[in-house]
mmCIF file of C-alpha atoms and ligand atoms in Angstrom:
data_model
loop_
_atom_site.group_PDB
_atom_site.id
_atom_site.type_symbol
_atom_site.label_atom_id
_atom_site.label_comp_id
_atom_site.label_asym_id
_atom_site.label_seq_id
_atom_site.Cartn_x
_atom_site.Cartn_y
_atom_site.Cartn_z
ATOM 1 C CA MET A 65 -2.035 -10.685 51.238
ATOM 2 C CA GLY A 66 -4.129 -9.477 48.312
ATOM 3 C CA VAL A 67 -3.568 -10.671 44.773
ATOM 4 C CA ARG A 68 -2.563 -7.902 42.355
ATOM 5 C CA LEU A 69 -4.263 -8.231 39.012
ATOM 6 C CA THR A 70 -2.576 -6.759 35.954
ATOM 7 C CA ARG A 71 -4.903 -5.840 33.155
ATOM 8 C CA LEU A 72 -3.283 -6.589 29.815
ATOM 9 C CA ALA A 73 -4.127 -4.125 27.064
ATOM 10 C CA SER A 74 -5.405 -5.005 23.633
ATOM 11 C CA VAL A 75 -5.984 -3.033 20.473
ATOM 12 C CA ALA A 76 -6.997 -3.564 16.862
ATOM 13 C CA ALA A 77 -5.970 -1.092 14.159
ATOM 14 C CA SER A 78 -6.710 -1.233 10.469
ATOM 15 C CA ALA A 79 -5.430 0.587 7.379
ATOM 16 C CA PRO A 80 -6.553 0.530 3.749
ATOM 17 C CA GLY A 81 -4.754 -0.692 0.659
ATOM 18 C CA LYS A 82 -4.516 1.534 -2.400
ATOM 19 C CA VAL A 83 -4.763 1.683 -6.141
ATOM 20 C CA THR A 84 -2.399 3.987 -7.992
ATOM 21 C CA LEU A 85 -4.376 5.838 -10.639
ATOM 22 C CA PHE A 86 -1.449 7.652 -12.241
ATOM 23 C CA GLY A 87 2.274 8.192 -11.773
ATOM 24 C CA GLU A 88 3.737 4.906 -10.516
ATOM 25 C CA HIS A 89 7.541 4.606 -10.855
ATOM 26 C CA ALA A 90 7.923 8.230 -12.027
ATOM 27 C CA VAL A 91 6.899 9.204 -8.471
ATOM 28 C CA VAL A 92 10.124 7.605 -7.168
ATOM 29 C CA TYR A 93 11.978 10.245 -9.269
ATOM 30 C CA GLY A 94 9.994 13.255 -8.044
ATOM 31 C CA GLN A 95 7.054 13.313 -10.476
ATOM 32 C CA PRO A 96 3.470 13.752 -9.201
ATOM 33 C CA ALA A 97 1.204 10.727 -8.800
ATOM 34 C CA ILE A 98 -2.444 10.129 -7.938
ATOM 35 C CA VAL A 99 -3.222 7.424 -5.445
ATOM 36 C CA GLY A 100 -6.544 6.326 -3.955
ATOM 37 C CA ALA A 101 -7.184 4.362 -0.761
ATOM 38 C CA ILE A 102 -9.540 1.410 -1.314
ATOM 39 C CA ASN A 103 -12.266 -0.348 0.664
ATOM 40 C CA ARG A 104 -10.007 -3.331 1.472
ATOM 41 C CA ARG A 105 -8.065 -3.217 4.694
ATOM 42 C CA VAL A 106 -5.342 -4.913 6.689
ATOM 43 C CA THR A 107 -6.150 -5.317 10.382
ATOM 44 C CA VAL A 108 -3.562 -5.861 13.097
ATOM 45 C CA SER A 109 -4.968 -7.109 16.425
ATOM 46 C CA ILE A 110 -2.561 -6.878 19.329
ATOM 47 C CA GLN A 111 -3.087 -8.511 22.702
ATOM 48 C CA GLU A 112 -0.479 -7.936 25.390
ATOM 49 C CA THR A 113 0.719 -11.164 26.978
ATOM 50 C CA GLY A 114 3.193 -9.890 29.547
ATOM 51 C CA ASP A 115 6.026 -12.216 28.461
ATOM 52 C CA ALA A 116 9.103 -11.102 26.533
ATOM 53 C CA THR A 117 8.152 -12.185 23.035
ATOM 54 C CA PHE A 118 5.878 -11.050 20.230
ATOM 55 C CA ARG A 119 4.112 -13.854 18.388
ATOM 56 C CA LEU A 120 2.717 -13.049 14.964
ATOM 57 C CA ARG A 121 0.050 -15.049 13.177
ATOM 58 C CA MET A 122 -1.280 -14.324 9.722
ATOM 59 C CA PRO A 123 -3.866 -16.964 8.826
ATOM 60 C CA ASP A 124 -4.500 -15.529 5.308
ATOM 61 C CA VAL A 125 -0.853 -16.046 4.373
ATOM 62 C CA GLY A 126 -0.018 -19.338 6.071
ATOM 63 C CA GLU A 127 -0.143 -21.454 9.174
ATOM 64 C CA GLY A 128 2.348 -21.227 12.015
ATOM 65 C CA GLU A 129 3.864 -18.134 13.529
ATOM 66 C CA ALA A 130 6.771 -15.739 13.566
ATOM 67 C CA ILE A 131 8.513 -14.816 16.791
ATOM 68 C CA LEU A 132 9.909 -11.337 17.372
ATOM 69 C CA ARG A 133 12.005 -10.162 20.316
ATOM 70 C CA LEU A 134 12.851 -6.767 21.708
ATOM 71 C CA ARG A 135 16.637 -6.202 21.840
ATOM 72 C CA ASN A 136 18.436 -2.922 22.566
ATOM 73 C CA GLY A 137 15.373 -0.856 21.690
ATOM 74 C CA GLU A 138 14.831 -2.637 18.388
ATOM 75 C CA VAL A 139 12.451 -5.426 17.509
ATOM 76 C CA LYS A 140 14.230 -8.319 15.791
ATOM 77 C CA LEU A 141 12.826 -11.305 13.991
ATOM 78 C CA GLN A 142 13.884 -14.441 15.854
ATOM 79 C CA SER A 143 12.200 -17.154 13.797
ATOM 80 C CA SER A 144 9.453 -17.441 11.257
ATOM 81 C CA GLU A 145 7.477 -19.745 9.054
ATOM 82 C CA PRO A 146 8.932 -18.930 5.599
ATOM 83 C CA ARG A 147 5.595 -17.619 4.271
ATOM 84 C CA LEU A 148 5.239 -15.183 7.153
ATOM 85 C CA ARG A 149 8.784 -13.854 6.926
ATOM 86 C CA MET A 150 8.149 -10.715 4.837
ATOM 87 C CA ALA A 151 5.145 -9.711 6.943
ATOM 88 C CA ALA A 152 7.133 -10.364 10.131
ATOM 89 C CA LEU A 153 10.015 -8.179 8.901
ATOM 90 C CA LEU A 154 7.578 -5.366 8.098
ATOM 91 C CA VAL A 155 5.893 -5.684 11.500
ATOM 92 C CA SER A 156 9.229 -5.645 13.353
ATOM 93 C CA ALA A 157 10.427 -2.609 11.351
ATOM 94 C CA ALA A 158 7.133 -0.809 12.099
ATOM 95 C CA MET A 159 7.329 -1.662 15.810
ATOM 96 C CA SER A 160 10.924 -0.428 15.993
ATOM 97 C CA GLN A 161 9.747 2.973 14.704
ATOM 98 C CA VAL A 162 7.318 3.504 17.600
ATOM 99 C CA LEU A 163 9.414 2.203 20.464
ATOM 100 C CA GLN A 164 10.735 5.363 21.986
ATOM 101 C CA GLU A 165 10.604 3.821 25.427
ATOM 102 C CA PRO A 166 11.013 0.083 24.910
ATOM 103 C CA GLU A 167 10.608 -0.656 28.615
ATOM 104 C CA LYS A 168 6.959 0.435 28.313
ATOM 105 C CA LEU A 169 6.244 -2.468 26.010
ATOM 106 C CA ARG A 170 5.305 -5.952 27.099
ATOM 107 C CA GLY A 171 5.184 -9.029 24.922
ATOM 108 C CA ALA A 172 2.099 -9.479 22.810
ATOM 109 C CA SER A 173 0.393 -11.791 20.399
ATOM 110 C CA LEU A 174 -0.395 -10.241 17.043
ATOM 111 C CA ARG A 175 -2.926 -11.414 14.497
ATOM 112 C CA VAL A 176 -2.917 -9.919 11.020
ATOM 113 C CA THR A 177 -5.786 -10.315 8.561
ATOM 114 C CA SER A 178 -6.073 -8.903 5.064
ATOM 115 C CA GLU A 179 -9.144 -8.257 2.913
ATOM 116 C CA MET A 180 -7.003 -8.187 -0.227
ATOM 117 C CA PRO A 181 -4.542 -10.560 -1.859
ATOM 118 C CA VAL A 182 -1.038 -10.097 -0.456
ATOM 119 C CA GLY A 183 1.612 -9.037 -2.992
ATOM 120 C CA ALA A 184 -0.901 -7.948 -5.644
ATOM 121 C CA GLY A 185 0.415 -4.376 -5.764
ATOM 122 C CA LEU A 186 -2.503 -3.063 -3.712
ATOM 123 C CA GLY A 187 -0.277 -1.708 -0.961
ATOM 124 C CA THR A 188 -0.684 -4.513 1.571
ATOM 125 C CA SER A 189 2.874 -3.932 2.878
ATOM 126 C CA ALA A 190 2.135 -0.253 3.462
ATOM 127 C CA ALA A 191 -1.227 -1.035 5.090
ATOM 128 C CA LEU A 192 0.450 -3.596 7.377
ATOM 129 C CA VAL A 193 3.149 -1.164 8.462
ATOM 130 C CA VAL A 194 0.649 1.672 9.016
ATOM 131 C CA ALA A 195 -1.812 -0.475 10.993
ATOM 132 C CA THR A 196 1.061 -1.846 13.128
ATOM 133 C CA ILE A 197 2.329 1.662 13.911
ATOM 134 C CA ALA A 198 -1.201 2.856 14.722
ATOM 135 C CA GLY A 199 -1.855 -0.181 16.928
ATOM 136 C CA PHE A 200 1.345 0.077 18.955
ATOM 137 C CA SER A 201 1.214 3.856 19.309
ATOM 138 C CA SER A 202 -2.331 3.529 20.650
ATOM 139 C CA LEU A 203 -1.202 0.775 23.018
ATOM 140 C CA LEU A 204 1.679 2.960 24.241
ATOM 141 C CA ASP A 205 -0.548 6.035 24.399
ATOM 142 C CA GLU A 206 1.610 7.965 21.956
ATOM 143 C CA LYS A 207 -0.217 10.408 19.718
ATOM 144 C CA LEU A 208 1.233 10.631 16.220
ATOM 145 C CA ASP A 209 0.208 13.351 13.778
ATOM 146 C CA THR A 210 -0.434 12.446 10.135
ATOM 147 C CA LYS A 211 2.939 13.616 8.797
ATOM 148 C CA THR A 212 4.854 11.784 11.501
ATOM 149 C CA MET A 213 2.914 8.588 10.897
ATOM 150 C CA VAL A 214 3.558 8.803 7.133
ATOM 151 C CA GLU A 215 7.267 9.387 7.751
ATOM 152 C CA LEU A 216 7.647 6.561 10.322
ATOM 153 C CA ALA A 217 5.764 4.144 8.058
ATOM 154 C CA ARG A 218 7.848 5.159 5.041
ATOM 155 C CA ARG A 219 11.063 4.565 7.020
ATOM 156 C CA ALA A 220 9.846 1.137 8.139
ATOM 157 C CA GLU A 221 8.878 0.131 4.585
ATOM 158 C CA LEU A 222 12.153 1.475 3.239
ATOM 159 C CA SER A 223 14.244 -0.452 5.778
ATOM 160 C CA VAL A 224 12.704 -3.757 4.646
ATOM 161 C CA GLN A 225 12.071 -3.214 0.939
ATOM 162 C CA GLY A 226 15.001 -0.942 0.079
ATOM 163 C CA SER A 227 12.817 1.530 -1.823
ATOM 164 C CA SER A 228 9.637 3.451 -1.159
ATOM 165 C CA SER A 229 8.415 6.801 -2.405
ATOM 166 C CA GLY A 230 6.049 6.898 0.574
ATOM 167 C CA MET A 231 3.008 7.090 -1.716
ATOM 168 C CA ASP A 232 1.434 3.828 -0.555
ATOM 169 C CA VAL A 233 1.842 4.604 3.142
ATOM 170 C CA CYS A 234 0.442 8.098 2.571
ATOM 171 C CA ALA A 235 -2.750 6.664 1.012
ATOM 172 C CA SER A 236 -2.984 4.173 3.843
ATOM 173 C CA VAL A 237 -2.655 6.821 6.561
ATOM 174 C CA VAL A 238 -4.876 9.571 5.156
ATOM 175 C CA GLY A 239 -7.380 7.620 2.997
ATOM 176 C CA GLY A 240 -9.238 9.129 0.034
ATOM 177 C CA MET A 241 -7.696 10.201 -3.231
ATOM 178 C CA ASN A 242 -4.484 12.214 -3.101
ATOM 179 C CA LEU A 243 -2.094 14.012 -5.367
ATOM 180 C CA PHE A 244 1.256 12.884 -4.035
ATOM 181 C CA ARG A 245 4.742 14.166 -4.691
ATOM 182 C CA ARG A 246 8.075 13.419 -3.107
ATOM 183 C CA THR A 247 10.794 15.985 -3.526
ATOM 184 C CA ARG A 248 14.368 15.527 -2.331
ATOM 185 C CA SER A 249 13.594 17.036 1.054
ATOM 186 C CA SER A 250 9.883 16.482 1.635
ATOM 187 C CA ILE A 251 6.714 14.578 0.973
ATOM 188 C CA GLN A 252 3.673 16.537 -0.181
ATOM 189 C CA PHE A 253 0.138 15.280 -0.497
ATOM 190 C CA LYS A 254 -3.097 17.018 -1.253
ATOM 191 C CA LYS A 255 -6.626 15.589 -1.075
ATOM 192 C CA LEU A 256 -8.428 15.467 -4.385
ATOM 193 C CA GLN A 257 -12.188 15.529 -4.164
ATOM 194 C CA PRO A 258 -13.625 13.839 -7.254
ATOM 195 C CA ARG A 259 -17.222 14.943 -7.699
ATOM 196 C CA GLU A 260 -18.481 11.387 -8.211
ATOM 197 C CA ALA A 261 -17.373 7.865 -7.325
ATOM 198 C CA LEU A 262 -15.361 6.288 -10.138
ATOM 199 C CA PRO A 263 -16.789 3.119 -11.709
ATOM 200 C CA VAL A 264 -13.636 1.009 -11.855
ATOM 201 C CA ALA A 265 -12.983 -2.657 -12.553
ATOM 202 C CA VAL A 266 -9.751 -4.047 -11.150
ATOM 203 C CA GLY A 267 -8.320 -7.461 -12.018
ATOM 204 C CA PHE A 268 -5.395 -9.290 -10.486
ATOM 205 C CA THR A 269 -2.811 -11.708 -11.862
ATOM 206 C CA PRO A 270 0.165 -13.126 -9.911
ATOM 207 C CA ARG A 271 3.379 -11.138 -9.935
ATOM 208 C CA ILE A 272 6.705 -12.185 -11.432
ATOM 209 C CA LEU A 273 8.760 -9.638 -9.485
ATOM 210 C CA ASP A 274 8.006 -7.828 -6.241
ATOM 211 C CA THR A 275 7.904 -4.022 -5.960
ATOM 212 C CA ALA A 276 11.548 -3.590 -4.899
ATOM 213 C CA GLN A 277 12.771 -5.795 -7.771
ATOM 214 C CA THR A 278 10.594 -3.928 -10.270
ATOM 215 C CA VAL A 279 11.792 -0.532 -9.024
ATOM 216 C CA ARG A 280 15.375 -1.850 -9.469
ATOM 217 C CA LYS A 281 14.571 -3.049 -12.993
ATOM 218 C CA VAL A 282 13.425 0.472 -13.927
ATOM 219 C CA ALA A 283 16.524 1.985 -12.238
ATOM 220 C CA GLU A 284 18.762 -0.312 -14.325
ATOM 221 C CA PHE A 285 16.945 0.685 -17.511
ATOM 222 C CA ARG A 286 17.458 4.342 -16.538
ATOM 223 C CA LYS A 287 21.189 3.710 -16.068
ATOM 224 C CA ARG A 288 21.400 2.453 -19.655
ATOM 225 C CA LYS A 289 19.025 4.980 -21.295
ATOM 226 C CA ARG A 290 18.854 7.936 -18.947
ATOM 227 C CA ALA A 291 17.536 10.631 -21.318
ATOM 228 C CA LEU A 292 14.831 8.326 -22.675
ATOM 229 C CA VAL A 293 13.666 7.107 -19.274
ATOM 230 C CA ASP A 294 13.665 10.637 -17.824
ATOM 231 C CA ALA A 295 11.550 11.772 -20.797
ATOM 232 C CA ILE A 296 9.074 8.933 -20.076
ATOM 233 C CA PHE A 297 8.951 10.005 -16.406
ATOM 234 C CA GLU A 298 8.234 13.614 -17.479
ATOM 235 C CA CYS A 299 5.339 12.392 -19.647
ATOM 236 C CA ILE A 300 3.983 10.291 -16.770
ATOM 237 C CA GLY A 301 4.097 13.412 -14.561
ATOM 238 C CA LEU A 302 2.278 15.378 -17.266
ATOM 239 C CA VAL A 303 -0.442 12.722 -17.394
ATOM 240 C CA SER A 304 -0.861 12.913 -13.584
ATOM 241 C CA ASN A 305 -1.257 16.698 -13.718
ATOM 242 C CA ARG A 306 -3.810 16.485 -16.529
ATOM 243 C CA ALA A 307 -5.710 13.819 -14.600
ATOM 244 C CA VAL A 308 -6.151 16.147 -11.594
ATOM 245 C CA GLN A 309 -8.421 18.431 -13.618
ATOM 246 C CA ALA A 310 -10.237 15.515 -15.279
ATOM 247 C CA LEU A 311 -10.942 14.064 -11.808
ATOM 248 C CA ARG A 312 -12.216 17.409 -10.517
ATOM 249 C CA ASP A 313 -14.544 17.687 -13.531
ATOM 250 C CA SER A 314 -15.564 13.992 -13.354
ATOM 251 C CA ASP A 315 -14.550 13.863 -17.017
ATOM 252 C CA LEU A 316 -14.522 10.080 -17.410
ATOM 253 C CA GLU A 317 -13.725 10.147 -21.153
ATOM 254 C CA SER A 318 -10.612 12.192 -20.544
ATOM 255 C CA LEU A 319 -9.583 10.054 -17.556
ATOM 256 C CA GLY A 320 -9.931 6.916 -19.685
ATOM 257 C CA GLU A 321 -7.755 8.423 -22.405
ATOM 258 C CA LEU A 322 -5.140 9.369 -19.810
ATOM 259 C CA MET A 323 -5.219 5.829 -18.383
ATOM 260 C CA ASN A 324 -4.531 4.400 -21.846
ATOM 261 C CA ALA A 325 -1.640 6.844 -22.286
ATOM 262 C CA SER A 326 -0.359 5.870 -18.851
ATOM 263 C CA HIS A 327 -0.370 2.158 -19.715
ATOM 264 C CA GLY A 328 1.611 2.919 -22.889
ATOM 265 C CA LEU A 329 4.212 4.870 -20.908
ATOM 266 C CA LEU A 330 4.524 2.177 -18.218
ATOM 267 C CA SER A 331 4.901 -0.455 -20.974
ATOM 268 C CA ALA A 332 7.685 1.685 -22.428
ATOM 269 C CA LEU A 333 9.455 1.335 -19.059
ATOM 270 C CA GLY A 334 9.379 -2.440 -19.611
ATOM 271 C CA ILE A 335 7.167 -3.360 -16.660
ATOM 272 C CA SER A 336 4.055 -4.730 -18.362
ATOM 273 C CA THR A 337 3.627 -8.439 -19.047
ATOM 274 C CA ARG A 338 1.636 -10.473 -21.541
ATOM 275 C CA GLU A 339 -0.956 -11.235 -18.821
ATOM 276 C CA LEU A 340 -1.344 -7.546 -17.934
ATOM 277 C CA ASP A 341 -1.603 -6.524 -21.602
ATOM 278 C CA GLU A 342 -4.232 -9.197 -22.180
ATOM 279 C CA MET A 343 -6.311 -7.897 -19.283
ATOM 280 C CA VAL A 344 -5.920 -4.295 -20.467
ATOM 281 C CA ASN A 345 -7.057 -5.287 -23.972
ATOM 282 C CA ALA A 346 -9.934 -7.386 -22.624
ATOM 283 C CA ALA A 347 -11.172 -4.444 -20.527
ATOM 284 C CA ARG A 348 -10.995 -2.089 -23.506
ATOM 285 C CA GLY A 349 -12.752 -4.693 -25.685
ATOM 286 C CA ALA A 350 -15.555 -4.883 -23.092
ATOM 287 C CA GLY A 351 -16.166 -1.139 -23.347
ATOM 288 C CA ALA A 352 -13.762 0.363 -20.798
ATOM 289 C CA LEU A 353 -13.042 4.049 -21.355
ATOM 290 C CA GLY A 354 -9.435 3.279 -20.486
ATOM 291 C CA ALA A 355 -7.285 0.642 -18.799
ATOM 292 C CA LYS A 356 -3.797 0.454 -17.372
ATOM 293 C CA LEU A 357 -1.596 -1.612 -15.154
ATOM 294 C CA THR A 358 -1.555 -0.224 -11.623
ATOM 295 C CA GLY A 359 1.187 -0.447 -9.006
ATOM 296 C CA ALA A 360 4.700 -1.620 -9.667
ATOM 297 C CA GLY A 361 3.831 -3.924 -12.595
ATOM 298 C CA MET A 362 5.476 -7.209 -13.695
ATOM 299 C CA GLY A 363 2.113 -8.808 -12.946
ATOM 300 C CA GLY A 364 -0.243 -7.565 -10.263
ATOM 301 C CA CYS A 365 -3.296 -5.487 -11.029
ATOM 302 C CA VAL A 366 -4.952 -3.831 -13.985
ATOM 303 C CA MET A 367 -7.362 -0.971 -13.394
ATOM 304 C CA SER A 368 -10.001 0.042 -15.919
ATOM 305 C CA LEU A 369 -12.581 2.771 -15.963
ATOM 306 C CA ALA A 370 -16.178 2.181 -17.064
ATOM 307 C CA GLN A 371 -18.991 4.556 -17.956
ATOM 308 C CA SER A 372 -21.171 3.182 -15.147
ATOM 309 C CA PHE A 373 -21.051 0.675 -12.278
ATOM 310 C CA ASP A 374 -23.149 -1.804 -14.315
ATOM 311 C CA LYS A 375 -20.642 -1.605 -17.147
ATOM 312 C CA ALA A 376 -17.783 -2.098 -14.680
ATOM 313 C CA ARG A 377 -19.278 -5.479 -13.690
ATOM 314 C CA LYS A 378 -19.324 -6.466 -17.407
ATOM 315 C CA ILE A 379 -15.631 -5.604 -17.577
ATOM 316 C CA ASP A 380 -15.072 -7.838 -14.525
ATOM 317 C CA ARG A 381 -16.284 -10.789 -16.607
ATOM 318 C CA ALA A 382 -13.952 -9.844 -19.482
ATOM 319 C CA LEU A 383 -11.024 -9.607 -17.048
ATOM 320 C CA GLU A 384 -11.859 -13.082 -15.787
ATOM 321 C CA LEU A 385 -11.988 -14.516 -19.319
ATOM 322 C CA ALA A 386 -8.562 -12.984 -19.941
ATOM 323 C CA GLY A 387 -7.156 -14.942 -16.974
ATOM 324 C CA GLY A 388 -7.475 -12.259 -14.300
ATOM 325 C CA HIS A 389 -9.204 -12.368 -10.962
ATOM 326 C CA PRO A 390 -11.728 -9.493 -10.612
ATOM 327 C CA LEU A 391 -11.468 -7.781 -7.243
ATOM 328 C CA LYS A 392 -14.660 -5.662 -7.248
ATOM 329 C CA LEU A 393 -13.143 -2.960 -5.115
ATOM 330 C CA SER A 394 -13.881 0.731 -4.800
ATOM 331 C CA PHE A 395 -12.143 3.850 -3.529
ATOM 332 C CA SER A 396 -12.651 4.808 0.090
ATOM 333 C CA PRO A 397 -12.165 8.003 2.094
ATOM 334 C CA VAL A 398 -11.278 6.056 5.257
ATOM 335 C CA GLY A 399 -7.610 6.029 6.264
ATOM 336 C CA VAL A 400 -5.958 4.340 9.228
ATOM 337 C CA ARG A 401 -8.054 3.895 12.342
ATOM 338 C CA VAL A 402 -7.953 2.250 15.719
ATOM 339 C CA GLU A 403 -10.909 -0.124 15.749
ATOM 340 C CA GLU A 404 -11.036 -1.071 19.423
ATOM 341 C CA ALA A 405 -8.799 -0.675 22.407
ATOM 342 C CA THR A 406 -8.764 -1.656 26.041
ATOM 343 C CA SER A 407 -5.788 0.286 27.158
ATOM 344 C CA GLU A 408 -5.700 0.257 30.945
ATOM 345 C CA ARG A 409 -2.054 -0.411 31.565
ATOM 346 C CA MET A 410 -0.521 -0.830 35.022
HETATM 347 C C1 MEV B 291 4.183 0.951 -5.975
HETATM 348 O O1 MEV B 291 2.840 0.951 -5.507
HETATM 349 C C2 MEV B 291 4.489 2.244 -6.581
HETATM 350 C C3 MEV B 291 5.936 2.469 -7.085
HETATM 351 O O2 MEV B 291 5.909 3.779 -7.648
HETATM 352 C C4 MEV B 291 6.955 2.397 -5.974
HETATM 353 C C5 MEV B 291 6.875 3.530 -4.966
HETATM 354 O O3 MEV B 291 6.227 4.549 -5.229
HETATM 355 O O4 MEV B 291 7.516 3.374 -3.921
HETATM 356 C C6 MEV B 291 6.310 1.481 -8.154
#
């Protein structure tokens, strides 16, 4: 009697993080925003094991593992090291979105690595969800078009975090710089092609609140002062629209001015902190053409624009002196991709 060998499939998929140039928070209420994918990625490596469980490891976040199980067509978190819990919830939500035929899926071990700090507002959650969806759809031989992948990833993020405009997952799927807008019924995104690479300096400081909490904080402010907050959102949308032309013309002076205006408007929403303001001021003091908080705020990252790449490195030092951690990142045209796959399934 011959021995039947079953070849277990493996795949690695990666997706980029993002920096929001303009429009954060207002984008949740339908205003346009500009978001750029960055050269830091989250990679999800999946190796089928053939048993009934999914074991997740994430060495950058903590030791130990999370265990996920497939039940009634949905992937549920069974147990987790506390530090891996959020990532494990995002992975299980992402997997649940791609499991049209759960019986096709075998257990697997998953390893997640990140080239950027987790929870810094650089879209690591979105990148994790997108890379997980890309990895499992490749493993299951399901082709997803861009729009579908954005929508599935947005649903997964939404189910865990309770709010998501879809902007971060869009940047992660398509890469490059995009003008993004979410209306009541649809998501629209359009590639922007800046003529030259932007010399940016980005610094990071730990966050006080996560994205969902910060989005709630803004929603509560809007409940109390609706006309004021809606007027701030309108202005943020105006800044995004003006920035589109400035980006097309590579008009750095104008972009810097718009970034300063944007920081003022986000501060007016109550989401800046002393640490963020200190980094913004330090960047401006070191010659930045403009600086703003980027992402949800309440800590996280500051983005500043320099006249040249040399000057951006000087701003890095100023950010460090102000208590920030310079990230030396740049924008990237590369969206989600499957890095390697051995997909002979039997
Ligand atoms: C977070 O990167 C951006 C926010 O606008 C939230 C969202 O768009 O879902 C604060």
